[in-house]
Amino acid sequence: MPNADNRVIHPDRRIAIRAGERQYHIELGPGELADYVLLPGDPDRTARIATHFDSIELERRNREFASITGLYKGQRVSVISTGIGTDNVEIVVAEILAISERPTLIRVGSSGALQPEMDLGDLAITTGAVRLESTTSYFVHDAYPAVADYEAVAALVEAAERLGHRYHVGVTATASGFYGAQGRPIPQLPIRYPDLAKDMASQLVMNFEMEASALLVLASLARCRAGVVCAVYANRTTGEFISGDQKDAAEAACVETGLEGLLVLADMDRQKREAGTDRWRPSLWQHTV
């Protein structure tokens, strides 16, 4: 054919992620990940979350990335740990996107409270995050907002209410570290922003943590649904840290809320399909789970 286009399109060799293949870090391939995913930071928390499952389909672990897929109350779900920090979240989200199509992603983690009405063991449901980290600056303009999906926020609020867990809703600050990056003094080292926690609190930021903004920005760019719920492990005003049975109870409340939130989101999706729409609205609500 004289008019045929005989150009050879060469793949971009800079691309490290091969869509549709088993991924380098999380070691998951197509079909091994559910559409509804919990993202804890701690890899050991993955196994504790899976104790709630009806059955387990697969388990895998590589470095800090531990994953389990199974059934929870009849709904197929996955859990993948991200490790600590936004750089690890970038790895996990990028590889999830290579083997799935628009998954729902819910972070279940720990955080430090910045507001006086927040107690140890409470839950913090994020509406948006202050980007006090650099990972997302490699993807978006510095003024780009890190915003939770409204369906995810509504589902997590509904889940916490159903389960009777005390919770707060508001803006989170995502830091790039635990000590100096959150304004914590380090006797052997100078820190640049010693009043950072006070500044964030005065701007009514609810809590500090280390992963939310990366998840929310990358999910927004990929047109995926993402949300965040964290247990309060520390009070930055009083210096208190959670421990013992109270810590176990706080983690359990966060995990239960995340899992129930996934069920609510799956229910929302069914209601959208029945209504022939791609956007959930309160008038569609039917409490079926």
XYZ file of C-alpha atoms in Angstrom:
289
model
C 0.000 0.000 0.000
C 1.729 3.205 -1.159
C 0.167 5.391 1.559
C 0.793 3.031 4.470
C 2.487 4.538 7.511
C 5.691 2.513 7.913
C 7.098 4.487 10.850
C 8.487 2.418 13.702
C 7.476 3.721 17.118
C 10.214 3.060 19.636
C 9.284 2.749 23.322
C 10.576 5.417 25.681
C 13.520 3.703 27.396
C 13.212 6.003 30.386
C 9.995 4.243 31.422
C 10.764 1.786 34.215
C 7.178 0.646 34.688
C 5.774 -1.768 32.129
C 2.016 -1.649 32.117
C 0.391 -5.047 32.346
C 3.471 -6.790 33.717
C 4.467 -7.974 37.199
C 5.756 -4.922 39.020
C 9.303 -4.600 40.344
C 8.630 -3.460 43.927
C 5.165 -4.664 44.892
C 5.617 -7.901 42.885
C 1.992 -7.963 41.780
C 0.719 -8.569 38.272
C -2.547 -7.919 36.439
C -5.587 -9.482 38.097
C -3.908 -9.890 41.482
C -5.133 -6.574 42.848
C -8.727 -5.806 43.817
C -10.518 -2.625 42.751
C -10.757 -1.539 46.411
C -7.407 -1.157 48.178
C -6.273 -0.252 51.706
C -2.825 1.310 52.051
C -1.296 1.030 55.537
C 2.239 2.252 56.052
C 3.489 -0.516 58.353
C 4.026 -3.815 56.459
C 3.206 -5.782 59.616
C -0.191 -4.076 59.738
C -1.101 -5.801 56.463
C -1.296 -9.212 58.144
C -3.308 -7.774 61.035
C -5.780 -6.262 58.587
C -6.128 -9.600 56.798
C -7.321 -11.272 60.004
C -10.636 -9.529 59.260
C -10.926 -11.220 55.831
C -13.340 -14.047 55.089
C -10.708 -15.688 52.876
C -7.288 -14.941 51.402
C -6.560 -15.258 47.704
C -2.859 -14.342 47.659
C -0.085 -12.978 49.861
C 3.176 -11.410 48.745
C 5.989 -9.401 50.328
C 9.044 -7.626 48.926
C 11.011 -5.184 51.068
C 8.507 -2.978 52.901
C 5.741 -3.745 50.409
C 3.489 -6.456 51.852
C 0.256 -7.241 50.016
C -2.756 -9.468 50.569
C -5.854 -9.874 48.402
C -8.986 -11.595 49.647
C -12.659 -11.295 50.485
C -14.005 -9.024 53.201
C -17.722 -9.490 53.898
C -18.081 -10.806 50.361
C -16.233 -7.895 48.719
C -12.879 -8.492 47.024
C -10.312 -6.126 48.547
C -6.527 -5.770 48.676
C -4.097 -4.401 51.248
C -0.644 -3.104 50.287
C 1.762 -1.499 52.737
C 3.614 1.587 51.534
C 6.323 1.877 54.152
C 7.122 5.345 55.488
C 7.075 8.511 53.408
C 5.787 10.035 50.201
C 8.639 8.591 48.143
C 7.428 5.082 48.960
C 3.823 6.062 48.233
C 4.919 7.197 44.772
C 6.395 3.746 44.088
C 3.298 1.882 45.251
C 0.768 4.094 43.476
C 2.742 4.099 40.210
C 2.956 0.308 40.193
C -0.696 -0.107 41.180
C -1.676 2.073 38.238
C 0.378 -0.109 35.881
C -1.679 -3.226 36.671
C -5.155 -1.861 37.402
C -7.721 0.550 36.048
C -8.828 3.421 38.298
C -8.712 1.603 41.668
C -10.094 3.052 44.892
C -7.275 3.751 47.367
C -7.731 4.391 51.097
C -4.768 5.113 53.373
C -5.087 3.806 56.943
C -2.315 5.207 59.073
C -1.187 7.004 62.206
C -0.731 10.691 62.887
C -0.067 13.426 65.418
C -2.928 15.710 66.463
C -2.518 19.490 66.243
C -5.891 20.655 67.579
C -6.804 20.718 71.298
C -10.131 18.901 70.895
C -8.393 15.814 69.485
C -7.593 12.991 71.919
C -5.218 10.054 71.665
C -7.033 7.228 69.890
C -9.353 9.483 67.882
C -9.569 9.195 64.094
C -8.673 11.942 61.616
C -10.399 11.865 58.210
C -8.550 14.006 55.665
C -10.293 16.403 53.273
C -7.030 17.756 51.869
C -3.335 17.929 52.693
C -0.699 20.635 52.992
C 2.195 19.500 50.800
C 5.206 19.883 53.114
C 7.163 17.402 50.976
C 8.930 17.447 47.634
C 7.815 14.188 45.993
C 4.669 15.655 44.478
C 6.577 18.680 43.132
C 8.017 16.349 40.498
C 4.464 15.868 39.172
C 2.570 19.126 39.698
C 2.940 22.861 40.237
C 3.774 23.894 43.795
C 0.329 25.483 44.159
C -1.510 22.308 43.122
C -3.836 21.121 45.917
C -3.810 17.650 47.451
C -7.535 16.923 47.773
C -9.343 13.783 48.928
C -12.135 12.449 46.743
C -15.500 13.578 48.102
C -16.952 10.074 47.855
C -14.070 8.689 49.922
C -14.511 11.367 52.593
C -18.253 10.695 52.793
C -17.694 6.937 52.952
C -15.133 7.200 55.760
C -17.397 9.514 57.768
C -20.274 7.067 57.282
C -18.044 4.166 58.298
C -16.827 5.870 61.477
C -20.411 6.752 62.412
C -21.640 3.196 61.858
C -18.845 1.783 63.980
C -19.189 4.378 66.724
C -15.606 5.645 66.508
C -14.811 9.203 67.566
C -13.458 11.110 64.555
C -12.517 14.528 63.196
C -12.624 15.814 59.624
C -10.258 18.411 58.204
C -6.957 19.340 56.606
C -3.821 17.246 57.151
C -0.185 18.321 56.856
C 2.076 15.805 55.129
C 5.711 16.158 56.158
C 8.753 14.616 54.490
C 10.204 13.380 57.787
C 9.341 12.622 61.393
C 11.679 14.900 63.361
C 12.967 18.160 61.903
C 10.500 18.039 59.023
C 7.687 18.264 61.579
C 9.379 20.884 63.738
C 10.490 18.425 66.402
C 13.731 19.540 68.084
C 16.820 17.369 67.640
C 19.483 18.131 70.281
C 22.407 17.263 67.977
C 21.055 19.070 64.890
C 19.687 22.487 63.961
C 16.183 22.572 62.481
C 14.930 25.238 60.125
C 11.292 25.560 61.228
C 11.034 24.978 65.005
C 7.562 26.581 65.122
C 6.114 24.534 62.273
C 3.606 22.613 64.407
C 2.418 25.839 66.025
C 2.052 27.489 62.609
C 0.067 24.578 61.207
C -2.182 24.488 64.276
C -2.884 28.223 63.984
C -4.038 27.590 60.405
C -6.455 24.935 61.753
C -4.534 22.043 60.252
C -5.852 18.942 61.994
C -2.895 16.567 62.059
C 0.629 15.726 60.890
C 1.501 12.550 58.985
C 3.860 11.506 56.202
C 1.999 10.000 53.224
C -1.396 11.581 52.488
C -0.477 14.359 50.071
C 1.353 12.035 47.680
C -1.547 9.597 47.585
C -4.095 12.360 46.999
C -2.143 14.178 44.299
C -1.208 11.073 42.330
C -4.719 9.638 42.600
C -6.183 12.917 41.362
C -3.831 12.943 38.379
C -4.776 9.345 37.556
C -8.503 10.114 38.020
C -8.688 7.598 40.835
C -10.657 7.841 44.055
C -8.540 8.215 47.190
C -9.078 9.019 50.852
C -7.206 8.975 54.148
C -8.099 8.007 57.709
C -5.478 8.054 60.460
C -5.505 7.201 64.132
C -4.135 9.805 66.541
C -0.990 8.303 68.077
C 0.488 11.562 69.401
C -0.670 14.929 70.691
C 1.740 17.596 69.479
C 0.437 20.151 71.998
C 0.940 18.059 75.146
C 3.719 15.779 73.890
C 1.737 12.655 74.782
C 2.246 9.410 72.854
C -0.129 6.496 72.723
C 0.955 3.071 73.961
C -0.183 -0.403 74.975
C -3.812 -1.395 74.694
C -4.847 2.134 73.723
C -2.550 1.992 70.693
C -3.930 -1.403 69.650
C -7.489 -0.110 69.993
C -6.693 2.993 67.925
C -5.150 0.923 65.136
C -8.151 -1.425 65.187
C -10.579 1.504 64.940
C -8.668 2.942 61.981
C -8.521 -0.400 60.165
C -12.204 -1.148 60.806
C -13.140 2.285 59.491
C -11.035 1.815 56.385
C -12.511 -1.593 55.624
C -16.058 -0.418 56.267
C -15.329 2.625 54.117
C -14.404 0.346 51.210
C -17.724 -1.477 51.603
C -19.568 1.839 51.579
C -17.720 2.902 48.434
C -18.521 -0.396 46.728
C -22.160 0.178 47.677
C -22.005 3.696 46.249
C -20.665 2.242 43.009
C -23.563 -0.190 42.768
C -26.016 2.642 43.324
C -24.341 4.706 40.595
C -24.564 1.824 38.138
C -28.253 1.340 38.920
C -28.880 5.071 38.433
C -26.847 5.194 35.223
C -24.479 7.892 36.499
C -20.756 8.124 37.216
C -21.105 10.545 40.135
C -22.551 9.629 43.485
C -24.901 12.081 45.178
C -26.747 11.896 48.525
C -30.142 11.409 46.871
C -28.930 8.013 45.565
C -28.207 6.699 49.046
C -29.703 3.373 50.018
C -28.170 1.762 53.093
C -27.688 -1.810 51.852
C -24.437 -2.836 53.590
